[in-house]
Amino acid sequence: MAIKVGIPRGLWFYDYYPLWKTFYEYLGAEVVLSRPTNKQILDMGVKNTVDEACLPVKVFHGHVIDLKDKVDYIFVPKIMSVYEKEYICPKFCGLPEMVFHSIKDLPQLIDVEINFNKSRKNLEETIYKFGYYITRDKEKIKKAYEKALENYSNYKMKLRNGYLPIDGKFVDFNNKLDKNIRSRIAIVGHTYNMYDSYTSMNLFNKLKKDKVDITVPEMIDFEIINKYANELEKKMFWSFGRKLLGSSMYFAQVQNVDGIIYISSFGCGIDSIIQDLFERNARKQGKIPFLLLTIDEHSGEAGINTRIEAFLDMIEWRKRNEGNLSAHG
Ligand code: SF4
């Protein structure tokens, strides 16, 4: 019987899931996903984490619990850095320890460290370490990783073309040819806040139904994001922060969007800085309406709906009556 590797549908899931699924399946394992987020998963996560944790970390714990009795291993890597000379949120770095100390009766965690600040040799060793849970055959692990990278770049290409991974399944948001589009909105935020339809309260499908054309950072070239992020006075050394800020600046300065919605989690230190830097930039540009949606485990859908409707109405009113001039004077 194949070894079962559980992959929780949270945090890095929407960025890297296709890579690791291909990797472990090529090695002969069966990959088991947790269910899409629901109330039960959220409640289990909330119950098994400290109050201070941000919503995505709580949700992640819920997904681990959802998997723990169904698999031989749970994939919870210790992600320190995914680009040279950059870091990601400290909560990712301490995730295996947090999970290990918060949840009882776990199967073994695949908790290998990923750190692009270390040498190339170290990265090679890292890949082997991920593979050793299934096989000691180094050649096979190397091949599995090559296949995984291939699948990962196809995945990125799909996202760039407007197929977005809502709950891990592609949904076509490439509706640029639709003549009935009301407005064009950029949605910016961490992938786990945006593409988890339970925590985002189905924002994407709501906007699609409302005839709003959506654009997201995943649809922009990496080089373009970097170019705009480099306009900041200081280098942003958080990789996710650089991506969000660079793409927001690009949307505000170049793309013809009518507004930007930023989805942030309550208690996220990184978001509090990014969102503030972006808001200042948008006000300086003076032309892009900006809506901040902060979500936590108590957020109510009705309140979020009202704010989105008011935002869309304001954009339409502005187009009709202000000739798109800034409402800030
Ligand atoms: S970046 Fe923010 S939301 Fe994401 S894990 Fe870190 S604190 Fe939580």
mmCIF file of C-alpha atoms and ligand atoms in Angstrom:
data_model
loop_
_atom_site.group_PDB
_atom_site.id
_atom_site.type_symbol
_atom_site.label_atom_id
_atom_site.label_comp_id
_atom_site.label_asym_id
_atom_site.label_seq_id
_atom_site.Cartn_x
_atom_site.Cartn_y
_atom_site.Cartn_z
ATOM 1 C CA MET A 1 0.000 0.000 0.000
ATOM 2 C CA ALA A 2 1.259 3.469 -0.900
ATOM 3 C CA ILE A 3 2.569 5.750 1.837
ATOM 4 C CA LYS A 4 0.082 8.556 2.453
ATOM 5 C CA VAL A 5 1.365 12.129 2.603
ATOM 6 C CA GLY A 6 -1.112 14.687 3.917
ATOM 7 C CA ILE A 7 -0.991 18.237 2.577
ATOM 8 C CA PRO A 8 -2.921 20.833 4.608
ATOM 9 C CA ARG A 9 -4.952 23.290 2.516
ATOM 10 C CA GLY A 10 -3.507 26.366 4.176
ATOM 11 C CA LEU A 11 -0.698 28.967 4.143
ATOM 12 C CA TRP A 12 1.776 28.091 1.310
ATOM 13 C CA PHE A 13 -0.781 25.676 -0.205
ATOM 14 C CA TYR A 14 -1.934 28.064 -2.968
ATOM 15 C CA ASP A 15 1.664 28.916 -3.912
ATOM 16 C CA TYR A 16 3.354 25.545 -3.876
ATOM 17 C CA TYR A 17 0.807 22.736 -3.704
ATOM 18 C CA PRO A 18 1.227 21.520 -7.347
ATOM 19 C CA LEU A 19 4.995 21.287 -6.868
ATOM 20 C CA TRP A 20 4.866 19.042 -3.804
ATOM 21 C CA LYS A 21 1.923 16.971 -5.016
ATOM 22 C CA THR A 22 3.817 16.076 -8.213
ATOM 23 C CA PHE A 23 6.995 15.419 -6.244
ATOM 24 C CA TYR A 24 5.446 12.931 -3.823
ATOM 25 C CA GLU A 25 3.218 11.258 -6.392
ATOM 26 C CA TYR A 26 6.222 10.700 -8.677
ATOM 27 C CA LEU A 27 7.959 9.008 -5.737
ATOM 28 C CA GLY A 28 4.978 6.663 -5.401
ATOM 29 C CA ALA A 29 3.202 8.216 -2.424
ATOM 30 C CA GLU A 30 -0.501 8.918 -2.244
ATOM 31 C CA VAL A 31 -1.135 12.608 -1.613
ATOM 32 C CA VAL A 32 -4.128 13.325 0.601
ATOM 33 C CA LEU A 33 -5.479 16.862 0.915
ATOM 34 C CA SER A 34 -7.407 18.202 3.854
ATOM 35 C CA ARG A 35 -10.964 19.264 3.002
ATOM 36 C CA PRO A 36 -11.587 22.849 1.874
ATOM 37 C CA THR A 37 -11.881 25.137 4.895
ATOM 38 C CA ASN A 38 -15.247 24.959 6.651
ATOM 39 C CA LYS A 39 -16.580 25.990 10.061
ATOM 40 C CA GLN A 40 -15.482 22.749 11.705
ATOM 41 C CA ILE A 41 -11.890 23.119 10.434
ATOM 42 C CA LEU A 42 -11.756 26.753 11.532
ATOM 43 C CA ASP A 43 -13.161 25.911 14.989
ATOM 44 C CA MET A 44 -10.643 23.077 15.462
ATOM 45 C CA GLY A 45 -7.833 25.452 14.451
ATOM 46 C CA VAL A 46 -8.987 28.199 16.788
ATOM 47 C CA LYS A 47 -9.255 25.731 19.677
ATOM 48 C CA ASN A 48 -5.738 24.405 19.130
ATOM 49 C CA THR A 49 -3.716 27.598 18.734
ATOM 50 C CA VAL A 50 -2.811 30.505 20.939
ATOM 51 C CA ASP A 51 -5.182 33.492 20.763
ATOM 52 C CA GLU A 52 -2.408 35.724 19.384
ATOM 53 C CA ALA A 53 -1.981 33.646 16.215
ATOM 54 C CA CYS A 54 -3.259 35.182 12.986
ATOM 55 C CA LEU A 55 -6.284 33.675 11.267
ATOM 56 C CA PRO A 56 -4.310 31.794 8.533
ATOM 57 C CA VAL A 57 -2.166 30.044 11.164
ATOM 58 C CA LYS A 58 -5.322 29.019 13.051
ATOM 59 C CA VAL A 59 -6.885 27.742 9.832
ATOM 60 C CA PHE A 60 -3.691 25.803 9.054
ATOM 61 C CA HIS A 61 -3.868 24.031 12.430
ATOM 62 C CA GLY A 62 -7.475 23.060 11.636
ATOM 63 C CA HIS A 63 -6.318 21.487 8.370
ATOM 64 C CA VAL A 64 -3.582 19.520 10.130
ATOM 65 C CA ILE A 65 -6.182 18.130 12.549
ATOM 66 C CA ASP A 66 -8.415 17.263 9.604
ATOM 67 C CA LEU A 67 -5.596 15.093 8.185
ATOM 68 C CA LYS A 68 -3.934 13.654 11.224
ATOM 69 C CA ASP A 69 -5.783 10.340 11.473
ATOM 70 C CA LYS A 70 -5.817 9.677 7.729
ATOM 71 C CA VAL A 71 -2.149 9.760 6.695
ATOM 72 C CA ASP A 72 1.368 8.491 7.481
ATOM 73 C CA TYR A 73 3.040 11.898 7.230
ATOM 74 C CA ILE A 74 1.880 15.509 7.247
ATOM 75 C CA PHE A 75 3.778 17.979 5.121
ATOM 76 C CA VAL A 76 4.669 20.998 7.308
ATOM 77 C CA PRO A 77 8.004 22.335 6.005
ATOM 78 C CA LYS A 78 9.956 24.928 7.925
ATOM 79 C CA ILE A 79 10.057 27.712 5.331
ATOM 80 C CA MET A 80 12.716 30.295 6.180
ATOM 81 C CA SER A 81 13.348 31.904 2.825
ATOM 82 C CA VAL A 82 12.187 31.344 -0.761
ATOM 83 C CA TYR A 83 14.427 33.952 -2.444
ATOM 84 C CA GLU A 84 18.047 34.834 -1.785
ATOM 85 C CA LYS A 85 18.572 37.637 0.754
ATOM 86 C CA GLU A 86 14.875 37.688 1.623
ATOM 87 C CA TYR A 87 12.778 36.140 4.366
ATOM 88 C CA ILE A 88 9.200 35.224 4.865
ATOM 89 C CA CYS A 89 6.950 35.709 7.854
ATOM 90 C CA PRO A 90 8.438 34.293 11.099
ATOM 91 C CA LYS A 91 5.237 32.309 11.591
ATOM 92 C CA PHE A 92 6.161 30.162 8.598
ATOM 93 C CA CYS A 93 9.605 29.572 10.065
ATOM 94 C CA GLY A 94 8.185 28.288 13.346
ATOM 95 C CA LEU A 95 5.234 26.422 11.881
ATOM 96 C CA PRO A 96 6.398 22.804 12.462
ATOM 97 C CA GLU A 97 7.202 23.572 16.097
ATOM 98 C CA MET A 98 3.904 25.388 16.598
ATOM 99 C CA VAL A 99 1.941 22.487 15.117
ATOM 100 C CA PHE A 100 3.954 19.870 16.999
ATOM 101 C CA HIS A 101 3.401 21.514 20.376
ATOM 102 C CA SER A 102 -0.251 22.417 19.831
ATOM 103 C CA ILE A 103 -1.775 19.228 18.427
ATOM 104 C CA LYS A 104 -1.708 15.833 20.124
ATOM 105 C CA ASP A 105 -1.327 12.397 18.474
ATOM 106 C CA LEU A 106 0.162 13.604 15.219
ATOM 107 C CA PRO A 107 1.736 11.335 12.621
ATOM 108 C CA GLN A 108 5.328 12.251 11.748
ATOM 109 C CA LEU A 109 5.702 15.733 10.266
ATOM 110 C CA ILE A 110 7.729 16.335 7.099
ATOM 111 C CA ASP A 111 9.406 19.378 8.609
ATOM 112 C CA VAL A 112 12.513 19.876 6.457
ATOM 113 C CA GLU A 113 13.899 23.416 6.381
ATOM 114 C CA ILE A 114 13.680 25.390 3.112
ATOM 115 C CA ASN A 115 16.217 28.187 3.074
ATOM 116 C CA PHE A 116 17.295 29.848 -0.160
ATOM 117 C CA ASN A 117 19.810 31.927 1.760
ATOM 118 C CA LYS A 118 21.971 28.847 2.068
ATOM 119 C CA SER A 119 24.194 27.407 -0.666
ATOM 120 C CA ARG A 120 23.043 25.635 -3.821
ATOM 121 C CA LYS A 121 24.515 22.432 -2.395
ATOM 122 C CA ASN A 122 22.307 22.871 0.633
ATOM 123 C CA LEU A 123 19.236 23.167 -1.596
ATOM 124 C CA GLU A 124 20.108 19.899 -3.308
ATOM 125 C CA GLU A 125 20.418 18.222 0.073
ATOM 126 C CA THR A 126 17.071 19.743 1.057
ATOM 127 C CA ILE A 127 15.332 18.070 -1.880
ATOM 128 C CA TYR A 128 16.857 14.720 -0.948
ATOM 129 C CA LYS A 129 15.696 15.171 2.636
ATOM 130 C CA PHE A 130 12.113 15.717 1.430
ATOM 131 C CA GLY A 131 12.370 12.587 -0.714
ATOM 132 C CA TYR A 132 13.950 10.319 1.939
ATOM 133 C CA TYR A 133 10.574 10.043 3.682
ATOM 134 C CA ILE A 134 9.509 7.874 0.718
ATOM 135 C CA THR A 135 12.686 6.431 -0.855
ATOM 136 C CA ARG A 136 16.512 6.461 -0.540
ATOM 137 C CA ASP A 137 16.896 6.477 -4.348
ATOM 138 C CA LYS A 138 18.632 9.834 -5.028
ATOM 139 C CA GLU A 139 18.214 9.615 -8.799
ATOM 140 C CA LYS A 140 14.493 9.103 -8.444
ATOM 141 C CA ILE A 141 14.219 12.043 -6.038
ATOM 142 C CA LYS A 142 16.084 14.264 -8.504
ATOM 143 C CA LYS A 143 13.748 13.229 -11.317
ATOM 144 C CA ALA A 144 10.716 13.754 -9.096
ATOM 145 C CA TYR A 145 11.883 17.277 -8.353
ATOM 146 C CA GLU A 146 12.452 18.058 -12.047
ATOM 147 C CA LYS A 147 8.931 16.862 -12.822
ATOM 148 C CA ALA A 148 7.609 18.875 -9.898
ATOM 149 C CA LEU A 149 9.297 22.059 -11.155
ATOM 150 C CA GLU A 150 7.814 21.496 -14.605
ATOM 151 C CA ASN A 151 4.336 21.152 -13.176
ATOM 152 C CA TYR A 152 4.902 24.155 -10.939
ATOM 153 C CA SER A 153 5.803 26.398 -13.861
ATOM 154 C CA ASN A 154 2.671 25.212 -15.759
ATOM 155 C CA TYR A 155 0.675 26.103 -12.663
ATOM 156 C CA LYS A 156 2.178 29.599 -12.532
ATOM 157 C CA MET A 157 1.407 30.058 -16.211
ATOM 158 C CA LYS A 158 -2.232 29.092 -15.636
ATOM 159 C CA LEU A 159 -2.498 31.673 -12.850
ATOM 160 C CA ARG A 160 -0.955 34.305 -15.080
ATOM 161 C CA ASN A 161 -3.643 33.575 -17.641
ATOM 162 C CA GLY A 162 -6.440 34.195 -15.167
ATOM 163 C CA TYR A 163 -7.219 30.694 -13.890
ATOM 164 C CA LEU A 164 -7.240 31.175 -10.144
ATOM 165 C CA PRO A 165 -6.939 28.358 -7.588
ATOM 166 C CA ILE A 166 -10.103 28.882 -5.555
ATOM 167 C CA ASP A 167 -9.906 26.252 -2.772
ATOM 168 C CA GLY A 168 -7.237 24.553 -4.895
ATOM 169 C CA LYS A 169 -9.363 24.194 -8.053
ATOM 170 C CA PHE A 170 -8.922 26.395 -11.117
ATOM 171 C CA VAL A 171 -11.724 28.856 -11.786
ATOM 172 C CA ASP A 172 -11.600 30.947 -14.953
ATOM 173 C CA PHE A 173 -11.425 34.663 -14.153
ATOM 174 C CA ASN A 174 -10.188 35.617 -17.561
ATOM 175 C CA ASN A 175 -13.311 37.496 -18.594
ATOM 176 C CA LYS A 176 -11.612 40.346 -20.417
ATOM 177 C CA LEU A 177 -13.720 39.789 -23.498
ATOM 178 C CA ASP A 178 -16.994 40.075 -21.614
ATOM 179 C CA LYS A 179 -18.688 43.261 -22.828
ATOM 180 C CA ASN A 180 -20.920 43.577 -19.736
ATOM 181 C CA ILE A 181 -18.081 44.194 -17.271
ATOM 182 C CA ARG A 182 -19.030 46.895 -14.692
ATOM 183 C CA SER A 183 -15.566 47.715 -13.447
ATOM 184 C CA ARG A 184 -12.070 46.341 -13.055
ATOM 185 C CA ILE A 185 -10.777 45.632 -9.562
ATOM 186 C CA ALA A 186 -7.371 44.436 -8.362
ATOM 187 C CA ILE A 187 -7.469 42.102 -5.373
ATOM 188 C CA VAL A 188 -4.297 41.992 -3.340
ATOM 189 C CA GLY A 189 -3.433 39.889 -0.311
ATOM 190 C CA HIS A 190 -1.752 36.706 0.814
ATOM 191 C CA THR A 191 -2.797 33.808 -1.401
ATOM 192 C CA TYR A 192 -4.184 31.897 1.596
ATOM 193 C CA ASN A 193 -6.501 34.802 2.409
ATOM 194 C CA MET A 194 -7.592 35.339 -1.162
ATOM 195 C CA TYR A 195 -8.130 31.855 -2.570
ATOM 196 C CA ASP A 196 -9.652 30.180 0.469
ATOM 197 C CA SER A 197 -13.291 30.863 -0.270
ATOM 198 C CA TYR A 198 -14.358 30.270 3.355
ATOM 199 C CA THR A 199 -12.028 32.878 4.860
ATOM 200 C CA SER A 200 -12.439 35.336 1.965
ATOM 201 C CA MET A 201 -16.208 34.830 2.176
ATOM 202 C CA ASN A 202 -16.364 33.858 -1.440
ATOM 203 C CA LEU A 203 -15.185 37.296 -2.529
ATOM 204 C CA PHE A 204 -13.973 36.206 -5.985
ATOM 205 C CA ASN A 205 -17.149 34.455 -7.028
ATOM 206 C CA LYS A 206 -19.247 37.314 -5.686
ATOM 207 C CA LEU A 207 -17.351 39.851 -7.775
ATOM 208 C CA LYS A 208 -17.473 37.599 -10.824
ATOM 209 C CA LYS A 209 -21.242 37.293 -10.429
ATOM 210 C CA ASP A 210 -21.411 41.070 -10.092
ATOM 211 C CA LYS A 211 -19.695 41.431 -13.497
ATOM 212 C CA VAL A 212 -16.450 42.755 -12.065
ATOM 213 C CA ASP A 213 -13.239 41.995 -13.948
ATOM 214 C CA ILE A 214 -10.629 40.840 -11.450
ATOM 215 C CA THR A 215 -6.881 41.127 -11.603
ATOM 216 C CA VAL A 216 -4.437 39.778 -8.977
ATOM 217 C CA PRO A 217 -0.665 39.791 -8.309
ATOM 218 C CA GLU A 218 -0.425 36.218 -9.610
ATOM 219 C CA MET A 219 -1.269 37.544 -13.083
ATOM 220 C CA ILE A 220 1.800 39.823 -13.178
ATOM 221 C CA ASP A 221 5.363 38.980 -14.192
ATOM 222 C CA PHE A 222 7.836 38.569 -11.401
ATOM 223 C CA GLU A 223 10.205 41.126 -13.010
ATOM 224 C CA ILE A 224 7.487 43.774 -13.171
ATOM 225 C CA ILE A 225 6.598 43.266 -9.510
ATOM 226 C CA ASN A 226 10.270 43.629 -8.576
ATOM 227 C CA LYS A 227 10.676 46.746 -10.687
ATOM 228 C CA TYR A 228 7.857 48.517 -8.835
ATOM 229 C CA ALA A 229 8.865 47.194 -5.423
ATOM 230 C CA ASN A 230 12.342 48.639 -6.078
ATOM 231 C CA GLU A 231 10.841 52.132 -6.133
ATOM 232 C CA LEU A 232 10.581 51.911 -2.355
ATOM 233 C CA GLU A 233 13.197 53.834 -0.422
ATOM 234 C CA LYS A 234 14.319 50.692 1.364
ATOM 235 C CA LYS A 235 14.415 47.141 0.059
ATOM 236 C CA MET A 236 11.466 45.128 1.288
ATOM 237 C CA PHE A 237 13.103 41.974 2.633
ATOM 238 C CA TRP A 238 9.892 40.033 3.206
ATOM 239 C CA SER A 239 9.210 38.140 -0.028
ATOM 240 C CA PHE A 240 5.426 38.199 0.332
ATOM 241 C CA GLY A 241 5.530 41.874 1.266
ATOM 242 C CA ARG A 242 7.599 42.710 -1.810
ATOM 243 C CA LYS A 243 5.151 40.875 -4.034
ATOM 244 C CA LEU A 244 2.070 42.551 -2.556
ATOM 245 C CA LEU A 245 3.555 46.017 -2.501
ATOM 246 C CA GLY A 246 5.186 45.808 -5.939
ATOM 247 C CA SER A 247 1.984 44.570 -7.542
ATOM 248 C CA SER A 248 -0.194 47.123 -5.747
ATOM 249 C CA MET A 249 2.088 49.904 -6.996
ATOM 250 C CA TYR A 250 1.930 48.496 -10.496
ATOM 251 C CA PHE A 251 -1.882 48.332 -10.382
ATOM 252 C CA ALA A 252 -2.058 51.889 -9.088
ATOM 253 C CA GLN A 253 0.396 53.374 -11.590
ATOM 254 C CA VAL A 254 0.017 51.371 -14.771
ATOM 255 C CA GLN A 255 -2.956 49.081 -14.958
ATOM 256 C CA ASN A 256 -6.243 50.601 -15.692
ATOM 257 C CA VAL A 257 -8.014 49.372 -12.547
ATOM 258 C CA ASP A 258 -10.971 51.214 -11.035
ATOM 259 C CA GLY A 259 -10.112 50.215 -7.484
ATOM 260 C CA ILE A 260 -8.045 47.935 -5.284
ATOM 261 C CA ILE A 261 -9.266 45.621 -2.534
ATOM 262 C CA TYR A 262 -6.645 44.545 -0.010
ATOM 263 C CA ILE A 263 -7.537 41.455 2.040
ATOM 264 C CA SER A 264 -5.663 41.321 5.289
ATOM 265 C CA SER A 265 -5.830 39.093 8.362
ATOM 266 C CA PHE A 266 -6.351 40.580 11.772
ATOM 267 C CA GLY A 267 -3.118 40.307 13.757
ATOM 268 C CA CYS A 268 -0.798 40.182 10.721
ATOM 269 C CA GLY A 269 2.261 42.344 11.392
ATOM 270 C CA ILE A 270 3.416 42.239 7.774
ATOM 271 C CA ASP A 271 0.039 43.330 6.430
ATOM 272 C CA SER A 272 -0.141 46.248 8.826
ATOM 273 C CA ILE A 273 3.049 47.653 7.268
ATOM 274 C CA ILE A 274 2.331 46.750 3.621
ATOM 275 C CA GLN A 275 -1.198 48.029 3.713
ATOM 276 C CA ASP A 276 -0.098 51.310 5.283
ATOM 277 C CA LEU A 277 2.726 51.805 2.758
ATOM 278 C CA PHE A 278 0.380 51.027 -0.075
ATOM 279 C CA GLU A 279 -2.386 53.311 1.180
ATOM 280 C CA ARG A 280 0.050 56.228 1.396
ATOM 281 C CA ASN A 281 1.255 55.500 -2.110
ATOM 282 C CA ALA A 282 -2.293 55.273 -3.480
ATOM 283 C CA ARG A 283 -3.229 58.581 -1.844
ATOM 284 C CA LYS A 284 -0.107 60.203 -3.290
ATOM 285 C CA GLN A 285 -1.143 58.991 -6.732
ATOM 286 C CA GLY A 286 -4.586 60.296 -5.821
ATOM 287 C CA LYS A 287 -6.565 58.281 -8.266
ATOM 288 C CA ILE A 288 -7.271 54.756 -7.069
ATOM 289 C CA PRO A 289 -10.047 53.972 -4.574
ATOM 290 C CA PHE A 290 -8.835 51.481 -2.011
ATOM 291 C CA LEU A 291 -10.795 49.130 0.242
ATOM 292 C CA LEU A 292 -9.172 47.285 3.126
ATOM 293 C CA LEU A 293 -10.986 44.130 4.216
ATOM 294 C CA THR A 294 -9.604 42.796 7.476
ATOM 295 C CA ILE A 295 -10.789 39.296 8.255
ATOM 296 C CA ASP A 296 -10.698 37.260 11.434
ATOM 297 C CA GLU A 297 -12.608 34.288 12.818
ATOM 298 C CA HIS A 298 -15.477 36.570 13.871
ATOM 299 C CA SER A 299 -15.955 38.348 10.537
ATOM 300 C CA GLY A 300 -19.544 38.226 9.353
ATOM 301 C CA GLU A 301 -20.391 37.754 5.696
ATOM 302 C CA ALA A 302 -23.197 40.333 5.739
ATOM 303 C CA GLY A 303 -20.824 43.087 6.891
ATOM 304 C CA ILE A 304 -18.266 42.202 4.206
ATOM 305 C CA ASN A 305 -20.972 42.124 1.497
ATOM 306 C CA THR A 306 -22.216 45.568 2.476
ATOM 307 C CA ARG A 307 -18.723 47.021 2.290
ATOM 308 C CA ILE A 308 -18.044 45.463 -1.115
ATOM 309 C CA GLU A 309 -21.366 46.707 -2.511
ATOM 310 C CA ALA A 310 -20.727 50.207 -1.162
ATOM 311 C CA PHE A 311 -17.239 50.171 -2.701
ATOM 312 C CA LEU A 312 -18.526 49.111 -6.125
ATOM 313 C CA ASP A 313 -21.336 51.691 -5.985
ATOM 314 C CA MET A 314 -18.833 54.399 -5.059
ATOM 315 C CA ILE A 315 -16.632 53.442 -8.020
ATOM 316 C CA GLU A 316 -19.570 53.620 -10.407
ATOM 317 C CA TRP A 317 -20.752 56.916 -8.975
ATOM 318 C CA ARG A 318 -17.252 58.309 -9.311
ATOM 319 C CA LYS A 319 -17.022 57.226 -12.937
ATOM 320 C CA ARG A 320 -20.370 58.862 -13.697
ATOM 321 C CA ASN A 321 -20.044 62.072 -11.674
ATOM 322 C CA GLU A 322 -16.417 62.849 -11.000
ATOM 323 C CA GLY A 323 -14.768 61.908 -14.265
ATOM 324 C CA ASN A 324 -12.574 59.640 -12.096
ATOM 325 C CA LEU A 325 -11.023 62.563 -10.267
ATOM 326 C CA SER A 326 -9.660 61.854 -6.835
ATOM 327 C CA ALA A 327 -12.142 62.148 -3.988
ATOM 328 C CA HIS A 328 -9.256 63.366 -1.812
ATOM 329 C CA GLY A 329 -8.943 66.732 -3.496
HETATM 330 S S1 SF4 B 1 2.197 36.966 6.937
HETATM 331 FE FE1 SF4 B 1 0.617 37.632 8.361
HETATM 332 S S2 SF4 B 1 -1.152 36.376 7.877
HETATM 333 FE FE2 SF4 B 1 0.622 35.375 6.984
HETATM 334 S S3 SF4 B 1 1.293 33.915 8.525
HETATM 335 FE FE3 SF4 B 1 2.455 35.796 8.832
HETATM 336 S S4 SF4 B 1 1.293 36.935 10.387
HETATM 337 FE FE4 SF4 B 1 -0.055 35.346 9.538
#
